Amino acid sequence: MNLVLLGPPGSGKGTLAKLLSSQLNIPHISTGDILREEAESGTSLGKKVKPFMEKGELVPDQTILEVMKERIRSSECQKGFLLDGFPRNFHQALELDDMLKNSTKSIDMVIKFDVSDDCVLKRLGGRLICSGCGADFNRYTKPPQKDLMCDFCGSQLYQRPDDAQEVILNRLKVYKEQAMPVEKYYNNQGKLRRINAELDPSLILKNVLNILQSKKE
Ligand code: AP5
């Protein structure tokens, strides 16, 4: 199954993708995670994308498309994939279809995460990441037992640079401008399903699995 998770920053795409990926046994491809790894390792790609990410702007299409072409062609994706953070504008959606056409595949379903701006601001403002094992915590929804210390490995927790308030606001603005045509594109193809993304992650997972099941029947 080839799935796309579409939704504003902080809507919970990454959180659900991890749960869904292990349930469906398909890889979770997060463009944000790929780009952050490159930026942290200081590769030439990382140096190129870092200034865009720090401001909450999209990295240039050509750059992300090169990354995704390689991923989608890889053996890892042959049995299906779960895309988190891609496509993010209309051009990327068209290019994705083009990439898949060459291997006679297509997108089966797009899950759209519905969440309010207030919820996004609270979730992202509270997000903390472990510098050691990468575990996700949240001051409001999933607090660590000890302040700024990982429950699993004891390393220091940090805030993602793009989770600063002014950058969150820009990410939301960029999302609203760029993602609406993507939503419309998949809706016109009958592939879009909306979910209430303000529920508990376990309930969201259950709802999404039900949606996927009803497609099969
Ligand atoms: P990316 O990493 O994709 O950022 P994003 O879309 O803004 O996604 P987030 O990771 O912030 O949010 P999420 O929806 O995954 O929520 P999460 O599950 O983490 O992209 C970063 C940057 O990379 C972009 O700004 C851009 O520069 C660049 N980029 C990436 N893709 C690109 C592309 N295709 N084209 C061009 N540029 C690209 O959850 C967030 C928090 O909420 C966590 O603390 C979590 O614990 C909590 N939470 C999640 N779900 C729930 C829930 N149900 N209930 C309570 N708390 C919850």
PDB file of C-alpha atoms and ligand atoms in Angstrom:
ATOM      1  CA  MET A   1       0.000   0.000   0.000  1.00  0.00           C
ATOM      2  CA  ASN A   2       1.260   3.485  -0.930  1.00  0.00           C
ATOM      3  CA  LEU A   3       0.045   6.107   1.520  1.00  0.00           C
ATOM      4  CA  VAL A   4       0.495   9.856   1.965  1.00  0.00           C
ATOM      5  CA  LEU A   5      -0.006  11.615   5.315  1.00  0.00           C
ATOM      6  CA  LEU A   6      -0.998  15.234   4.742  1.00  0.00           C
ATOM      7  CA  GLY A   7      -1.431  17.822   7.472  1.00  0.00           C
ATOM      8  CA  PRO A   8      -0.085  20.957   9.081  1.00  0.00           C
ATOM      9  CA  PRO A   9       3.075  20.994  11.175  1.00  0.00           C
ATOM     10  CA  GLY A  10       2.440  19.357  14.527  1.00  0.00           C
ATOM     11  CA  SER A  11      -0.729  17.593  13.387  1.00  0.00           C
ATOM     12  CA  GLY A  12       0.814  14.273  14.437  1.00  0.00           C
ATOM     13  CA  LYS A  13       1.905  12.836  11.061  1.00  0.00           C
ATOM     14  CA  GLY A  14       5.219  11.560  12.425  1.00  0.00           C
ATOM     15  CA  THR A  15       3.631  10.108  15.555  1.00  0.00           C
ATOM     16  CA  LEU A  16       0.985   8.189  13.591  1.00  0.00           C
ATOM     17  CA  ALA A  17       3.441   7.183  10.865  1.00  0.00           C
ATOM     18  CA  LYS A  18       5.614   5.329  13.373  1.00  0.00           C
ATOM     19  CA  LEU A  19       2.614   3.364  14.698  1.00  0.00           C
ATOM     20  CA  LEU A  20       1.175   2.697  11.240  1.00  0.00           C
ATOM     21  CA  SER A  21       4.484   1.699   9.721  1.00  0.00           C
ATOM     22  CA  SER A  22       4.941  -1.128  12.230  1.00  0.00           C
ATOM     23  CA  GLN A  23       1.300  -2.248  11.880  1.00  0.00           C
ATOM     24  CA  LEU A  24       1.412  -2.333   8.070  1.00  0.00           C
ATOM     25  CA  ASN A  25       5.055  -3.321   7.772  1.00  0.00           C
ATOM     26  CA  ILE A  26       5.850  -0.604   5.253  1.00  0.00           C
ATOM     27  CA  PRO A  27       8.627   1.999   5.569  1.00  0.00           C
ATOM     28  CA  HIS A  28       7.968   5.447   7.023  1.00  0.00           C
ATOM     29  CA  ILE A  29       9.613   8.011   4.754  1.00  0.00           C
ATOM     30  CA  SER A  30       9.766  11.395   6.499  1.00  0.00           C
ATOM     31  CA  THR A  31      11.284  14.140   4.363  1.00  0.00           C
ATOM     32  CA  GLY A  32      11.744  16.287   7.483  1.00  0.00           C
ATOM     33  CA  ASP A  33      13.756  13.519   9.213  1.00  0.00           C
ATOM     34  CA  ILE A  34      15.853  12.907   6.087  1.00  0.00           C
ATOM     35  CA  LEU A  35      16.678  16.613   5.734  1.00  0.00           C
ATOM     36  CA  ARG A  36      17.382  17.074   9.468  1.00  0.00           C
ATOM     37  CA  GLU A  37      19.834  14.146   9.392  1.00  0.00           C
ATOM     38  CA  GLU A  38      21.639  15.723   6.427  1.00  0.00           C
ATOM     39  CA  ALA A  39      21.723  19.112   8.168  1.00  0.00           C
ATOM     40  CA  GLU A  40      23.036  17.606  11.425  1.00  0.00           C
ATOM     41  CA  SER A  41      25.741  15.638   9.570  1.00  0.00           C
ATOM     42  CA  GLY A  42      26.819  18.788   7.711  1.00  0.00           C
ATOM     43  CA  THR A  43      26.655  17.189   4.242  1.00  0.00           C
ATOM     44  CA  SER A  44      26.509  19.455   1.185  1.00  0.00           C
ATOM     45  CA  LEU A  45      22.775  18.720   0.926  1.00  0.00           C
ATOM     46  CA  GLY A  46      22.406  19.514   4.630  1.00  0.00           C
ATOM     47  CA  LYS A  47      24.229  22.844   4.265  1.00  0.00           C
ATOM     48  CA  LYS A  48      21.969  23.747   1.357  1.00  0.00           C
ATOM     49  CA  VAL A  49      18.662  22.986   3.125  1.00  0.00           C
ATOM     50  CA  LYS A  50      19.441  24.190   6.666  1.00  0.00           C
ATOM     51  CA  PRO A  51      18.714  27.921   6.090  1.00  0.00           C
ATOM     52  CA  PHE A  52      15.290  27.097   4.615  1.00  0.00           C
ATOM     53  CA  MET A  53      14.402  24.751   7.471  1.00  0.00           C
ATOM     54  CA  GLU A  54      15.486  27.238  10.134  1.00  0.00           C
ATOM     55  CA  LYS A  55      13.059  29.799   8.713  1.00  0.00           C
ATOM     56  CA  GLY A  56      10.228  27.313   8.245  1.00  0.00           C
ATOM     57  CA  GLU A  57      10.335  27.691   4.460  1.00  0.00           C
ATOM     58  CA  LEU A  58      10.095  24.790   2.024  1.00  0.00           C
ATOM     59  CA  VAL A  59      13.434  23.684   0.582  1.00  0.00           C
ATOM     60  CA  PRO A  60      13.587  24.064  -3.233  1.00  0.00           C
ATOM     61  CA  ASP A  61      11.508  21.502  -5.132  1.00  0.00           C
ATOM     62  CA  GLN A  62      14.431  20.327  -7.242  1.00  0.00           C
ATOM     63  CA  THR A  63      16.374  19.359  -4.100  1.00  0.00           C
ATOM     64  CA  ILE A  64      13.562  17.436  -2.412  1.00  0.00           C
ATOM     65  CA  LEU A  65      12.545  15.747  -5.659  1.00  0.00           C
ATOM     66  CA  GLU A  66      16.068  14.377  -6.173  1.00  0.00           C
ATOM     67  CA  VAL A  67      16.006  12.946  -2.642  1.00  0.00           C
ATOM     68  CA  MET A  68      12.557  11.396  -3.100  1.00  0.00           C
ATOM     69  CA  LYS A  69      13.229   9.919  -6.551  1.00  0.00           C
ATOM     70  CA  GLU A  70      16.092   7.954  -5.073  1.00  0.00           C
ATOM     71  CA  ARG A  71      14.040   6.799  -2.052  1.00  0.00           C
ATOM     72  CA  ILE A  72      10.987   5.714  -4.011  1.00  0.00           C
ATOM     73  CA  ARG A  73      13.129   3.694  -6.419  1.00  0.00           C
ATOM     74  CA  SER A  74      14.969   1.961  -3.558  1.00  0.00           C
ATOM     75  CA  SER A  75      14.281  -1.690  -2.729  1.00  0.00           C
ATOM     76  CA  GLU A  76      12.934  -0.579   0.669  1.00  0.00           C
ATOM     77  CA  CYS A  77       9.858   0.938  -1.030  1.00  0.00           C
ATOM     78  CA  GLN A  78       9.021  -1.906  -3.393  1.00  0.00           C
ATOM     79  CA  LYS A  79       6.223  -3.314  -1.199  1.00  0.00           C
ATOM     80  CA  GLY A  80       4.732   0.073  -0.380  1.00  0.00           C
ATOM     81  CA  PHE A  81       5.504   3.184   1.658  1.00  0.00           C
ATOM     82  CA  LEU A  82       4.130   5.766   4.017  1.00  0.00           C
ATOM     83  CA  LEU A  83       5.046   9.319   2.997  1.00  0.00           C
ATOM     84  CA  ASP A  84       5.196  11.914   5.786  1.00  0.00           C
ATOM     85  CA  GLY A  85       5.847  15.510   4.675  1.00  0.00           C
ATOM     86  CA  PHE A  86       5.809  14.860   0.924  1.00  0.00           C
ATOM     87  CA  PRO A  87       4.256  16.009  -1.383  1.00  0.00           C
ATOM     88  CA  ARG A  88       3.979  19.462   0.135  1.00  0.00           C
ATOM     89  CA  ASN A  89       2.901  21.525  -2.861  1.00  0.00           C
ATOM     90  CA  PHE A  90       1.084  20.923  -6.143  1.00  0.00           C
ATOM     91  CA  HIS A  91       4.263  20.597  -8.208  1.00  0.00           C
ATOM     92  CA  GLN A  92       5.617  17.908  -5.850  1.00  0.00           C
ATOM     93  CA  ALA A  93       2.300  16.011  -6.103  1.00  0.00           C
ATOM     94  CA  LEU A  94       2.505  15.971  -9.913  1.00  0.00           C
ATOM     95  CA  GLU A  95       6.159  14.911  -9.811  1.00  0.00           C
ATOM     96  CA  LEU A  96       5.338  12.111  -7.360  1.00  0.00           C
ATOM     97  CA  ASP A  97       2.740  10.720  -9.771  1.00  0.00           C
ATOM     98  CA  ASP A  98       5.357  10.884 -12.492  1.00  0.00           C
ATOM     99  CA  MET A  99       7.916   8.984 -10.371  1.00  0.00           C
ATOM    100  CA  LEU A 100       5.349   6.265  -9.647  1.00  0.00           C
ATOM    101  CA  LYS A 101       4.123   6.006 -13.236  1.00  0.00           C
ATOM    102  CA  ASN A 102       7.535   4.718 -14.293  1.00  0.00           C
ATOM    103  CA  SER A 103       7.131   1.757 -11.950  1.00  0.00           C
ATOM    104  CA  THR A 104       3.364   1.307 -12.661  1.00  0.00           C
ATOM    105  CA  LYS A 105       2.473   2.257  -9.079  1.00  0.00           C
ATOM    106  CA  SER A 106       0.188   4.958  -7.739  1.00  0.00           C
ATOM    107  CA  ILE A 107      -0.887   6.556  -4.464  1.00  0.00           C
ATOM    108  CA  ASP A 108      -3.659   4.450  -2.897  1.00  0.00           C
ATOM    109  CA  MET A 109      -4.836   6.832  -0.204  1.00  0.00           C
ATOM    110  CA  VAL A 110      -4.105  10.217   1.357  1.00  0.00           C
ATOM    111  CA  ILE A 111      -4.898  10.706   5.036  1.00  0.00           C
ATOM    112  CA  LYS A 112      -5.552  14.366   5.862  1.00  0.00           C
ATOM    113  CA  PHE A 113      -4.975  15.361   9.514  1.00  0.00           C
ATOM    114  CA  ASP A 114      -7.541  17.904  10.719  1.00  0.00           C
ATOM    115  CA  VAL A 115      -6.301  19.931  13.655  1.00  0.00           C
ATOM    116  CA  SER A 116      -6.782  23.518  14.899  1.00  0.00           C
ATOM    117  CA  ASP A 117      -4.020  26.155  14.857  1.00  0.00           C
ATOM    118  CA  ASP A 118      -4.268  26.413  18.659  1.00  0.00           C
ATOM    119  CA  CYS A 119      -3.572  22.702  19.011  1.00  0.00           C
ATOM    120  CA  VAL A 120      -0.563  22.979  16.639  1.00  0.00           C
ATOM    121  CA  LEU A 121       0.880  25.922  18.577  1.00  0.00           C
ATOM    122  CA  LYS A 122       0.547  24.090  21.881  1.00  0.00           C
ATOM    123  CA  ARG A 123       1.955  20.782  20.612  1.00  0.00           C
ATOM    124  CA  LEU A 124       4.950  22.281  18.816  1.00  0.00           C
ATOM    125  CA  GLY A 125       5.641  24.831  21.544  1.00  0.00           C
ATOM    126  CA  GLY A 126       5.825  21.909  24.006  1.00  0.00           C
ATOM    127  CA  ARG A 127       7.766  19.394  21.909  1.00  0.00           C
ATOM    128  CA  LEU A 128      11.100  18.153  23.308  1.00  0.00           C
ATOM    129  CA  ILE A 129      13.461  15.741  21.556  1.00  0.00           C
ATOM    130  CA  CYS A 130      16.128  13.563  23.151  1.00  0.00           C
ATOM    131  CA  SER A 131      19.643  14.453  21.956  1.00  0.00           C
ATOM    132  CA  GLY A 132      20.737  10.842  22.609  1.00  0.00           C
ATOM    133  CA  CYS A 133      18.061   8.455  21.320  1.00  0.00           C
ATOM    134  CA  GLY A 134      15.733  10.874  19.497  1.00  0.00           C
ATOM    135  CA  ALA A 135      12.695   9.980  21.663  1.00  0.00           C
ATOM    136  CA  ASP A 136       9.823  12.446  21.494  1.00  0.00           C
ATOM    137  CA  PHE A 137       8.470  14.148  24.627  1.00  0.00           C
ATOM    138  CA  ASN A 138       6.047  16.998  25.104  1.00  0.00           C
ATOM    139  CA  ARG A 139       5.804  19.432  28.014  1.00  0.00           C
ATOM    140  CA  TYR A 140       1.992  19.309  27.840  1.00  0.00           C
ATOM    141  CA  THR A 141       1.001  15.937  26.392  1.00  0.00           C
ATOM    142  CA  LYS A 142       3.932  13.604  27.172  1.00  0.00           C
ATOM    143  CA  PRO A 143       6.190  15.169  29.828  1.00  0.00           C
ATOM    144  CA  PRO A 144       9.490  13.514  30.816  1.00  0.00           C
ATOM    145  CA  GLN A 145       9.744  12.282  34.413  1.00  0.00           C
ATOM    146  CA  LYS A 146      12.690  14.613  35.099  1.00  0.00           C
ATOM    147  CA  ASP A 147      12.853  18.096  33.606  1.00  0.00           C
ATOM    148  CA  LEU A 148      14.743  18.154  30.265  1.00  0.00           C
ATOM    149  CA  MET A 149      16.067  14.593  30.740  1.00  0.00           C
ATOM    150  CA  CYS A 150      15.191  11.567  28.613  1.00  0.00           C
ATOM    151  CA  ASP A 151      13.285   8.809  30.464  1.00  0.00           C
ATOM    152  CA  PHE A 152      14.959   6.160  28.290  1.00  0.00           C
ATOM    153  CA  CYS A 153      18.636   7.084  28.020  1.00  0.00           C
ATOM    154  CA  GLY A 154      19.097  10.019  30.426  1.00  0.00           C
ATOM    155  CA  SER A 155      20.363  12.400  27.717  1.00  0.00           C
ATOM    156  CA  GLN A 156      19.442  16.067  27.534  1.00  0.00           C
ATOM    157  CA  LEU A 157      16.194  17.061  25.792  1.00  0.00           C
ATOM    158  CA  TYR A 158      16.143  19.987  23.357  1.00  0.00           C
ATOM    159  CA  GLN A 159      13.632  22.033  21.396  1.00  0.00           C
ATOM    160  CA  ARG A 160      13.738  21.720  17.590  1.00  0.00           C
ATOM    161  CA  PRO A 161      15.045  25.090  16.256  1.00  0.00           C
ATOM    162  CA  ASP A 162      12.023  25.346  13.954  1.00  0.00           C
ATOM    163  CA  ASP A 163       9.690  24.925  16.957  1.00  0.00           C
ATOM    164  CA  ALA A 164      10.407  28.517  18.030  1.00  0.00           C
ATOM    165  CA  GLN A 165       7.106  30.442  18.111  1.00  0.00           C
ATOM    166  CA  GLU A 166       7.789  32.749  15.122  1.00  0.00           C
ATOM    167  CA  VAL A 167       9.006  29.836  12.977  1.00  0.00           C
ATOM    168  CA  ILE A 168       5.940  27.740  13.863  1.00  0.00           C
ATOM    169  CA  LEU A 169       3.738  30.619  12.672  1.00  0.00           C
ATOM    170  CA  ASN A 170       5.625  30.766   9.371  1.00  0.00           C
ATOM    171  CA  ARG A 171       5.443  26.971   8.912  1.00  0.00           C
ATOM    172  CA  LEU A 172       1.671  27.163   9.403  1.00  0.00           C
ATOM    173  CA  LYS A 173       1.412  30.016   6.884  1.00  0.00           C
ATOM    174  CA  VAL A 174       3.509  28.119   4.319  1.00  0.00           C
ATOM    175  CA  TYR A 175       1.403  25.001   4.857  1.00  0.00           C
ATOM    176  CA  LYS A 176      -1.872  26.874   4.296  1.00  0.00           C
ATOM    177  CA  GLU A 177      -0.559  28.496   1.111  1.00  0.00           C
ATOM    178  CA  GLN A 178       1.052  25.411  -0.406  1.00  0.00           C
ATOM    179  CA  ALA A 179      -0.932  22.394   0.749  1.00  0.00           C
ATOM    180  CA  MET A 180      -4.481  23.387  -0.201  1.00  0.00           C
ATOM    181  CA  PRO A 181      -3.975  22.550  -3.919  1.00  0.00           C
ATOM    182  CA  VAL A 182      -2.476  19.187  -2.887  1.00  0.00           C
ATOM    183  CA  GLU A 183      -5.568  18.424  -0.804  1.00  0.00           C
ATOM    184  CA  LYS A 184      -7.839  19.415  -3.692  1.00  0.00           C
ATOM    185  CA  TYR A 185      -5.820  17.343  -6.170  1.00  0.00           C
ATOM    186  CA  TYR A 186      -6.212  14.127  -4.164  1.00  0.00           C
ATOM    187  CA  ASN A 187      -9.808  14.907  -3.200  1.00  0.00           C
ATOM    188  CA  ASN A 188     -10.722  15.201  -6.901  1.00  0.00           C
ATOM    189  CA  GLN A 189      -9.230  11.741  -7.418  1.00  0.00           C
ATOM    190  CA  GLY A 190     -11.371  10.331  -4.570  1.00  0.00           C
ATOM    191  CA  LYS A 191      -8.246   9.403  -2.596  1.00  0.00           C
ATOM    192  CA  LEU A 192      -8.500  11.834   0.326  1.00  0.00           C
ATOM    193  CA  ARG A 193      -9.797  10.740   3.744  1.00  0.00           C
ATOM    194  CA  ARG A 194      -9.979  13.184   6.659  1.00  0.00           C
ATOM    195  CA  ILE A 195      -9.315  12.271  10.272  1.00  0.00           C
ATOM    196  CA  ASN A 196      -9.769  14.120  13.544  1.00  0.00           C
ATOM    197  CA  ALA A 197      -6.111  14.486  14.571  1.00  0.00           C
ATOM    198  CA  GLU A 198      -6.874  15.948  18.009  1.00  0.00           C
ATOM    199  CA  LEU A 199      -7.674  12.554  19.516  1.00  0.00           C
ATOM    200  CA  ASP A 200      -5.292  10.285  21.400  1.00  0.00           C
ATOM    201  CA  PRO A 201      -2.723   8.699  19.004  1.00  0.00           C
ATOM    202  CA  SER A 202      -4.026   5.161  19.756  1.00  0.00           C
ATOM    203  CA  LEU A 203      -7.554   6.226  18.728  1.00  0.00           C
ATOM    204  CA  ILE A 204      -6.260   7.944  15.586  1.00  0.00           C
ATOM    205  CA  LEU A 205      -4.427   4.739  14.676  1.00  0.00           C
ATOM    206  CA  LYS A 206      -7.610   2.713  15.185  1.00  0.00           C
ATOM    207  CA  ASN A 207      -9.613   5.118  13.004  1.00  0.00           C
ATOM    208  CA  VAL A 208      -7.033   5.060  10.226  1.00  0.00           C
ATOM    209  CA  LEU A 209      -6.832   1.257  10.274  1.00  0.00           C
ATOM    210  CA  ASN A 210     -10.654   1.173   9.953  1.00  0.00           C
ATOM    211  CA  ILE A 211     -10.495   3.515   6.962  1.00  0.00           C
ATOM    212  CA  LEU A 212      -7.837   1.337   5.302  1.00  0.00           C
ATOM    213  CA  GLN A 213      -9.889  -1.787   6.010  1.00  0.00           C
ATOM    214  CA  SER A 214     -13.038  -0.286   4.492  1.00  0.00           C
ATOM    215  CA  LYS A 215     -11.104   0.511   1.307  1.00  0.00           C
ATOM    216  CA  LYS A 216     -10.125  -3.158   0.956  1.00  0.00           C
ATOM    217  CA  GLU A 217     -13.739  -4.376   1.329  1.00  0.00           C
TER     218      GLU A 217
HETATM  219  P1  AP5 B   1       8.824  18.278   8.855  1.00  0.00           P
HETATM  220  O1  AP5 B   1       9.723  17.610   9.803  1.00  0.00           O
HETATM  221  O2  AP5 B   1       8.031  17.456   7.900  1.00  0.00           O
HETATM  222  O3  AP5 B   1       7.899  19.221   9.731  1.00  0.00           O
HETATM  223  P2  AP5 B   1       6.351  19.320   9.830  1.00  0.00           P
HETATM  224  O4  AP5 B   1       5.456  18.954   8.746  1.00  0.00           O
HETATM  225  O5  AP5 B   1       6.250  20.735  10.218  1.00  0.00           O
HETATM  226  O6  AP5 B   1       6.079  18.157  10.832  1.00  0.00           O
HETATM  227  P3  AP5 B   1       6.353  18.020  12.359  1.00  0.00           P
HETATM  228  O7  AP5 B   1       7.383  16.996  12.545  1.00  0.00           O
HETATM  229  O8  AP5 B   1       6.595  19.302  13.072  1.00  0.00           O
HETATM  230  O9  AP5 B   1       4.896  17.619  12.816  1.00  0.00           O
HETATM  231  P4  AP5 B   1       4.109  16.225  12.690  1.00  0.00           P
HETATM  232  O10 AP5 B   1       2.821  16.474  11.997  1.00  0.00           O
HETATM  233  O11 AP5 B   1       4.971  15.122  12.170  1.00  0.00           O
HETATM  234  O12 AP5 B   1       3.767  16.010  14.223  1.00  0.00           O
HETATM  235  P5  AP5 B   1       4.502  15.055  15.284  1.00  0.00           P
HETATM  236  O13 AP5 B   1       3.952  13.686  15.164  1.00  0.00           O
HETATM  237  O14 AP5 B   1       5.985  15.229  15.175  1.00  0.00           O
HETATM  238  O15 AP5 B   1       9.583  19.358   7.986  1.00  0.00           O
HETATM  239  C1  AP5 B   1      10.539  20.234   8.544  1.00  0.00           C
HETATM  240  C2  AP5 B   1      11.093  21.150   7.453  1.00  0.00           C
HETATM  241  O16 AP5 B   1      11.741  20.383   6.426  1.00  0.00           O
HETATM  242  C3  AP5 B   1      10.048  21.976   6.683  1.00  0.00           C
HETATM  243  O17 AP5 B   1       9.689  23.156   7.357  1.00  0.00           O
HETATM  244  C4  AP5 B   1      10.811  22.245   5.378  1.00  0.00           C
HETATM  245  O18 AP5 B   1      11.761  23.244   5.549  1.00  0.00           O
HETATM  246  C5  AP5 B   1      11.537  20.938   5.136  1.00  0.00           C
HETATM  247  N1  AP5 B   1      10.745  19.997   4.315  1.00  0.00           N
HETATM  248  C6  AP5 B   1      10.272  18.787   4.717  1.00  0.00           C
HETATM  249  N2  AP5 B   1       9.602  18.189   3.713  1.00  0.00           N
HETATM  250  C7  AP5 B   1       9.669  19.039   2.656  1.00  0.00           C
HETATM  251  C8  AP5 B   1       9.147  18.991   1.332  1.00  0.00           C
HETATM  252  N3  AP5 B   1       8.413  17.958   0.889  1.00  0.00           N
HETATM  253  N4  AP5 B   1       9.376  20.042   0.511  1.00  0.00           N
HETATM  254  C9  AP5 B   1      10.113  21.115   0.918  1.00  0.00           C
HETATM  255  N5  AP5 B   1      10.624  21.225   2.183  1.00  0.00           N
HETATM  256  C10 AP5 B   1      10.406  20.186   3.039  1.00  0.00           C
HETATM  257  O19 AP5 B   1       3.958  15.671  16.666  1.00  0.00           O
HETATM  258  C11 AP5 B   1       4.312  16.968  17.100  1.00  0.00           C
HETATM  259  C12 AP5 B   1       4.180  17.017  18.646  1.00  0.00           C
HETATM  260  O20 AP5 B   1       2.823  16.778  19.017  1.00  0.00           O
HETATM  261  C13 AP5 B   1       5.005  15.942  19.378  1.00  0.00           C
HETATM  262  O21 AP5 B   1       5.491  16.466  20.575  1.00  0.00           O
HETATM  263  C14 AP5 B   1       3.994  14.812  19.659  1.00  0.00           C
HETATM  264  O22 AP5 B   1       4.297  14.067  20.817  1.00  0.00           O
HETATM  265  C15 AP5 B   1       2.691  15.608  19.836  1.00  0.00           C
HETATM  266  N6  AP5 B   1       1.533  14.862  19.338  1.00  0.00           N
HETATM  267  C16 AP5 B   1       1.436  14.252  18.124  1.00  0.00           C
HETATM  268  N7  AP5 B   1       0.227  13.665  17.983  1.00  0.00           N
HETATM  269  C17 AP5 B   1      -0.440  13.910  19.125  1.00  0.00           C
HETATM  270  C18 AP5 B   1      -1.748  13.573  19.583  1.00  0.00           C
HETATM  271  N8  AP5 B   1      -2.590  12.859  18.828  1.00  0.00           N
HETATM  272  N9  AP5 B   1      -2.119  13.988  20.810  1.00  0.00           N
HETATM  273  C19 AP5 B   1      -1.282  14.719  21.591  1.00  0.00           C
HETATM  274  N10 AP5 B   1      -0.013  15.064  21.221  1.00  0.00           N
HETATM  275  C20 AP5 B   1       0.394  14.673  20.001  1.00  0.00           C
END
